[in-house]
Amino acid sequence: MVAAAATCLIGLAGCSVTSAGDGGTGGPTPGTDVSAPAGTSSDGMDADPAANLTTAELETIAKRFTACLVEKGFDAKVVESSALAPSGSLESAPKTTVVVRRLGADGAPIIPGPGTQISGDSDPLYPDVMYTIVSEQEGAWVGFRNSKALAGSIYGDKQADYAACEQANPDFAQPNYAKSGSTSGGSSSGTTDSDAQQILIDFARQARADGFGWMTDPSPGEDKIVEIPSDVSYQELRRFFDTYSGDKWPTHDGIPFGVGCTGECEAYSRISDERLS
């Protein structure tokens, strides 16, 4: 038996990941027989089909895209885009992120629990995911940025079906949690956004000055998430999120940073689950 392990992002639910640290914020470029894929312009540059839509419209589009995936045989659902809501608050986030069931090597759904090991950093079954949910309440789910990200994953044989739903729903795009790209496994796609990393460093210093001595500087190359230690207490973490709720949470280019935790993360998971209740 092995201890449960996961990399999680707040609201990214129970133990969830929105962060770029878990993967693939490259432009939505379906990789299966699509000449001008949803979410990109004809020259291959990223476009944002959701830029001028209301939250209600985005939620409707996400539901429509999910229904298409279900028709194609995916176990899929829409979840809150929690990293886009004020971090640490219990306000409802827009339900615009589409996830599919996380499967094990045997093709069966992974059921979180004692002895279950789920890697949020370098799972060869999921080399390019942008969002992970690991929760006793919700189970295990993953979000792909686009059909291209299914390549090399356990869903590789469903890539064409996913791309077909993108073609049928060209107005759908996963939420843009961060503007600079990254790949799965927490590795950079080539460069680190130094401005973003400096914001995280400054935030960590401010948190320590505010009495949160456990807050460390971001890991080298980290420019997407606020990293939470796995052993911080529930009361202390609740105080932390209450302190930095709303506009006190760090942002870069107007986009809130994600938040992540690696390991047991009992307090983190409990707070994440509270957002779902």
Short mmCIF file of C-alpha atoms in Angstrom, two decimals:
data_model
loop_
_atom_site.label_atom_id
_atom_site.label_comp_id
_atom_site.label_asym_id
_atom_site.label_seq_id
_atom_site.Cartn_x
_atom_site.Cartn_y
_atom_site.Cartn_z
CA MET A 1 0.00 0.00 0.00
CA VAL A 2 1.19 3.49 -0.67
CA ALA A 3 0.24 6.78 0.88
CA ALA A 4 -2.19 8.94 -1.01
CA ALA A 5 -0.44 11.70 -2.88
CA ALA A 6 -1.68 14.44 -5.15
CA THR A 7 -0.97 17.91 -6.36
CA CYS A 8 -4.08 20.02 -5.81
CA LEU A 9 -5.43 23.51 -6.52
CA ILE A 10 -8.07 25.23 -4.46
CA GLY A 11 -11.57 24.88 -5.72
CA LEU A 12 -9.33 22.84 -8.74
CA ALA A 13 -12.15 20.85 -5.58
CA GLY A 14 -11.40 18.45 -2.80
CA CYS A 15 -7.94 18.29 -4.02
CA SER A 16 -7.93 19.98 -7.32
CA VAL A 17 -5.50 21.52 -9.70
CA THR A 18 -6.10 24.59 -11.84
CA SER A 19 -2.79 25.54 -11.87
CA ALA A 20 -0.52 25.74 -14.63
CA GLY A 21 1.75 23.61 -12.54
CA ASP A 22 -0.29 20.61 -13.51
CA GLY A 23 -0.11 21.18 -17.13
CA GLY A 24 -0.75 22.42 -20.56
CA THR A 25 -1.90 25.97 -20.94
CA GLY A 26 -0.74 26.01 -24.54
CA GLY A 27 -3.21 27.29 -27.11
CA PRO A 28 -6.21 25.12 -27.91
CA THR A 29 -5.04 23.33 -31.03
CA PRO A 30 -6.91 20.10 -31.68
CA GLY A 31 -4.45 17.61 -33.10
CA THR A 32 -6.70 15.35 -35.14
CA ASP A 33 -7.52 16.36 -38.71
CA VAL A 34 -8.39 19.93 -37.83
CA SER A 35 -6.94 22.63 -40.07
CA ALA A 36 -8.21 25.62 -38.09
CA PRO A 37 -9.10 24.22 -34.64
CA ALA A 38 -11.41 25.76 -32.12
CA GLY A 39 -9.66 28.33 -29.98
CA THR A 40 -7.02 29.27 -32.56
CA SER A 41 -6.87 31.67 -35.43
CA SER A 42 -6.09 30.57 -38.96
CA ASP A 43 -2.39 31.38 -38.46
CA GLY A 44 -2.23 29.05 -35.47
CA MET A 45 -2.07 31.79 -32.85
CA ASP A 46 -4.22 31.56 -29.76
CA ALA A 47 -7.63 33.16 -29.94
CA ASP A 48 -10.19 33.48 -27.17
CA PRO A 49 -13.70 32.62 -28.39
CA ALA A 50 -15.04 33.37 -24.91
CA ALA A 51 -13.59 36.85 -24.61
CA ASN A 52 -16.87 38.77 -24.99
CA LEU A 53 -19.33 36.29 -23.51
CA THR A 54 -21.22 36.53 -20.24
CA THR A 55 -20.80 33.97 -17.48
CA ALA A 56 -24.24 32.54 -18.22
CA GLU A 57 -23.35 32.14 -21.89
CA LEU A 58 -20.04 30.48 -21.03
CA GLU A 59 -21.78 28.04 -18.70
CA THR A 60 -24.30 27.14 -21.40
CA ILE A 61 -21.53 26.55 -23.92
CA ALA A 62 -19.61 24.36 -21.46
CA LYS A 63 -22.73 22.25 -20.85
CA ARG A 64 -23.24 21.85 -24.57
CA PHE A 65 -19.63 20.78 -25.08
CA THR A 66 -19.91 18.32 -22.18
CA ALA A 67 -23.08 16.82 -23.64
CA CYS A 68 -21.19 16.21 -26.87
CA LEU A 69 -18.38 14.43 -24.99
CA VAL A 70 -20.93 12.26 -23.17
CA GLU A 71 -22.49 11.30 -26.51
CA LYS A 72 -18.99 10.27 -27.65
CA GLY A 73 -18.62 7.94 -24.68
CA PHE A 74 -16.73 10.14 -22.23
CA ASP A 75 -17.70 10.29 -18.55
CA ALA A 76 -17.59 14.08 -18.46
CA LYS A 77 -19.04 16.92 -16.42
CA VAL A 78 -18.78 20.67 -15.89
CA VAL A 79 -17.19 21.95 -12.68
CA GLU A 80 -16.50 25.31 -11.11
CA SER A 81 -13.57 27.25 -12.51
CA SER A 82 -12.52 27.88 -8.95
CA ALA A 83 -9.17 29.52 -9.63
CA LEU A 84 -11.03 32.29 -11.42
CA ALA A 85 -13.07 33.12 -8.32
CA PRO A 86 -11.68 35.16 -5.41
CA SER A 87 -9.30 32.72 -3.76
CA GLY A 88 -10.15 31.78 -0.21
CA SER A 89 -13.74 32.95 -0.46
CA LEU A 90 -16.79 30.71 -0.50
CA GLU A 91 -18.37 32.60 -3.39
CA SER A 92 -19.54 30.42 -6.24
CA ALA A 93 -17.20 30.30 -9.20
CA PRO A 94 -18.49 30.06 -12.78
CA LYS A 95 -19.09 26.48 -13.92
CA THR A 96 -17.12 26.61 -17.15
CA THR A 97 -14.37 23.98 -16.78
CA VAL A 98 -15.01 20.61 -18.45
CA VAL A 99 -13.39 17.51 -16.94
CA VAL A 100 -13.43 13.80 -17.70
CA ARG A 101 -13.15 10.85 -15.35
CA ARG A 102 -9.59 9.99 -14.36
CA LEU A 103 -8.91 6.40 -15.36
CA GLY A 104 -6.23 4.05 -14.09
CA ALA A 105 -3.92 1.95 -16.21
CA ASP A 106 -6.62 -0.74 -16.35
CA GLY A 107 -9.09 1.73 -17.83
CA ALA A 108 -11.27 1.76 -14.72
CA PRO A 109 -12.15 4.97 -12.84
CA ILE A 110 -9.74 5.83 -10.02
CA ILE A 111 -11.46 5.87 -6.63
CA PRO A 112 -9.57 8.08 -4.15
CA GLY A 113 -8.99 6.48 -0.76
CA PRO A 114 -6.38 4.96 1.54
CA GLY A 115 -3.62 3.30 -0.42
CA THR A 116 -4.43 5.16 -3.62
CA GLN A 117 -1.55 6.99 -5.22
CA ILE A 118 -2.37 9.75 -7.68
CA SER A 119 0.49 11.78 -9.04
CA GLY A 120 -0.29 15.36 -9.93
CA ASP A 121 3.24 15.99 -11.14
CA SER A 122 4.39 13.30 -13.57
CA ASP A 123 1.74 10.72 -14.33
CA PRO A 124 2.64 9.02 -17.64
CA LEU A 125 -1.04 8.29 -18.21
CA TYR A 126 -1.75 12.03 -18.19
CA PRO A 127 1.31 13.85 -19.57
CA ASP A 128 -0.54 17.08 -20.39
CA VAL A 129 -3.45 18.04 -18.14
CA MET A 130 -4.40 21.54 -17.07
CA TYR A 131 -6.72 20.73 -14.17
CA THR A 132 -7.03 17.88 -11.67
CA ILE A 133 -9.69 17.04 -9.10
CA VAL A 134 -9.03 14.48 -6.38
CA SER A 135 -11.76 14.36 -3.75
CA GLU A 136 -13.50 11.76 -1.63
CA GLN A 137 -16.78 13.45 -2.56
CA GLU A 138 -16.11 14.05 -6.25
CA GLY A 139 -13.75 11.23 -7.15
CA ALA A 140 -10.85 11.79 -9.56
CA TRP A 141 -11.18 13.89 -12.71
CA VAL A 142 -8.90 15.65 -15.17
CA GLY A 143 -9.32 18.57 -17.52
CA PHE A 144 -7.52 18.76 -20.86
CA ARG A 145 -6.82 22.11 -22.47
CA ASN A 146 -7.86 20.74 -25.86
CA SER A 147 -7.87 17.56 -27.94
CA LYS A 148 -4.17 17.89 -28.66
CA ALA A 149 -3.49 17.36 -24.96
CA LEU A 150 -5.04 13.87 -25.11
CA ALA A 151 -2.10 12.63 -27.17
CA GLY A 152 -0.03 10.11 -25.23
CA SER A 153 -2.61 9.86 -22.45
CA ILE A 154 -4.89 6.98 -21.57
CA TYR A 155 -7.51 8.89 -23.56
CA GLY A 156 -5.33 8.93 -26.68
CA ASP A 157 -7.70 6.69 -28.61
CA LYS A 158 -10.52 9.17 -27.93
CA GLN A 159 -8.63 12.15 -29.31
CA ALA A 160 -10.60 12.22 -32.55
CA ASP A 161 -13.91 12.16 -30.64
CA TYR A 162 -12.79 15.05 -28.43
CA ALA A 163 -11.68 16.99 -31.51
CA ALA A 164 -15.05 16.34 -33.15
CA CYS A 165 -16.77 18.00 -30.19
CA GLU A 166 -14.41 20.96 -30.49
CA GLN A 167 -15.36 21.30 -34.15
CA ALA A 168 -19.05 21.05 -33.27
CA ASN A 169 -18.64 23.66 -30.52
CA PRO A 170 -16.13 26.22 -31.85
CA ASP A 171 -17.24 28.75 -29.22
CA PHE A 172 -16.00 26.54 -26.36
CA ALA A 173 -12.61 27.00 -24.75
CA GLN A 174 -11.36 25.90 -21.35
CA PRO A 175 -10.84 28.82 -18.94
CA ASN A 176 -7.54 30.62 -19.37
CA TYR A 177 -6.06 30.21 -15.90
CA ALA A 178 -2.77 31.74 -16.90
CA LYS A 179 -1.63 33.54 -20.01
CA SER A 180 1.84 32.06 -20.18
CA GLY A 181 2.07 28.42 -21.22
CA SER A 182 3.34 25.44 -19.28
CA THR A 183 3.47 21.73 -19.71
CA SER A 184 2.47 18.98 -17.35
CA GLY A 185 4.74 17.78 -14.61
CA GLY A 186 5.29 21.29 -13.36
CA SER A 187 7.95 21.96 -15.97
CA SER A 188 8.07 25.16 -17.94
CA SER A 189 7.35 25.21 -21.65
CA GLY A 190 10.64 27.01 -22.12
CA THR A 191 10.74 30.17 -20.07
CA THR A 192 9.59 31.37 -16.70
CA ASP A 193 7.54 34.53 -16.47
CA SER A 194 9.89 36.53 -14.24
CA ASP A 195 7.28 39.19 -13.49
CA ALA A 196 4.80 36.55 -12.33
CA GLN A 197 7.41 34.79 -10.23
CA GLN A 198 8.39 38.07 -8.59
CA ILE A 199 4.75 38.67 -7.66
CA LEU A 200 4.69 35.23 -5.99
CA ILE A 201 7.94 35.97 -4.17
CA ASP A 202 6.62 39.31 -2.95
CA PHE A 203 3.37 37.67 -1.85
CA ALA A 204 5.25 35.00 0.11
CA ARG A 205 7.32 37.66 1.86
CA GLN A 206 4.20 39.63 2.72
CA ALA A 207 2.51 36.50 4.07
CA ARG A 208 5.46 35.79 6.35
CA ALA A 209 5.39 39.40 7.51
CA ASP A 210 1.68 38.97 8.25
CA GLY A 211 2.40 36.03 10.56
CA PHE A 212 2.27 33.07 8.18
CA GLY A 213 5.79 31.88 8.82
CA TRP A 214 5.22 28.60 6.99
CA MET A 215 4.81 30.36 3.65
CA THR A 216 7.96 29.80 1.61
CA ASP A 217 9.16 31.43 -1.58
CA PRO A 218 7.98 29.73 -4.77
CA SER A 219 10.04 26.84 -6.13
CA PRO A 220 12.57 27.76 -8.82
CA GLY A 221 10.73 28.30 -12.08
CA GLU A 222 7.29 28.39 -10.45
CA ASP A 223 5.23 31.27 -11.84
CA LYS A 224 1.67 29.96 -11.71
CA ILE A 225 0.62 28.92 -8.19
CA VAL A 226 0.89 29.77 -4.52
CA GLU A 227 2.31 26.62 -2.94
CA ILE A 228 0.76 25.45 0.35
CA PRO A 229 2.67 23.08 2.69
CA SER A 230 0.91 19.76 3.20
CA ASP A 231 1.18 19.90 7.01
CA VAL A 232 -0.38 23.31 7.68
CA SER A 233 -3.35 23.11 10.08
CA TYR A 234 -6.94 23.69 9.03
CA GLN A 235 -7.32 26.71 11.32
CA GLU A 236 -4.13 28.28 10.04
CA LEU A 237 -4.98 27.69 6.38
CA ARG A 238 -8.51 28.97 6.88
CA ARG A 239 -7.06 32.13 8.43
CA PHE A 240 -4.67 32.45 5.50
CA PHE A 241 -7.44 32.31 2.90
CA ASP A 242 -9.64 34.64 4.93
CA THR A 243 -6.76 37.12 5.15
CA TYR A 244 -6.09 37.12 1.42
CA SER A 245 -9.60 36.80 0.03
CA GLY A 246 -10.95 38.86 -2.83
CA ASP A 247 -8.67 41.55 -4.22
CA LYS A 248 -5.98 40.74 -1.64
CA TRP A 249 -5.12 37.56 -3.52
CA PRO A 250 -2.17 37.97 -5.94
CA THR A 251 -2.89 38.31 -9.64
CA HIS A 252 -0.88 38.68 -12.82
CA ASP A 253 -2.30 40.45 -15.86
CA GLY A 254 -5.66 40.43 -14.10
CA ILE A 255 -5.71 36.64 -13.64
CA PRO A 256 -5.60 35.22 -10.08
CA PHE A 257 -2.78 32.81 -9.34
CA GLY A 258 -3.75 29.22 -8.65
CA VAL A 259 -2.93 27.53 -5.39
CA GLY A 260 -1.44 24.07 -4.98
CA CYS A 261 -0.57 21.51 -2.36
CA THR A 262 1.46 18.33 -2.73
CA GLY A 263 1.15 15.40 -0.33
CA GLU A 264 -1.54 14.46 2.20
CA CYS A 265 -2.93 18.02 2.31
CA GLU A 266 -5.74 17.21 4.77
CA ALA A 267 -6.52 20.85 5.63
CA TYR A 268 -6.32 21.90 2.01
CA SER A 269 -8.63 19.11 0.89
CA ARG A 270 -11.11 19.91 3.66
CA ILE A 271 -11.30 23.56 2.66
CA SER A 272 -11.64 22.61 -0.99
CA ASP A 273 -14.48 20.21 -0.18
CA GLU A 274 -16.24 22.98 1.77
CA ARG A 275 -16.44 24.96 -1.45
CA LEU A 276 -18.43 22.13 -3.00
CA SER A 277 -20.90 21.66 -0.18
#
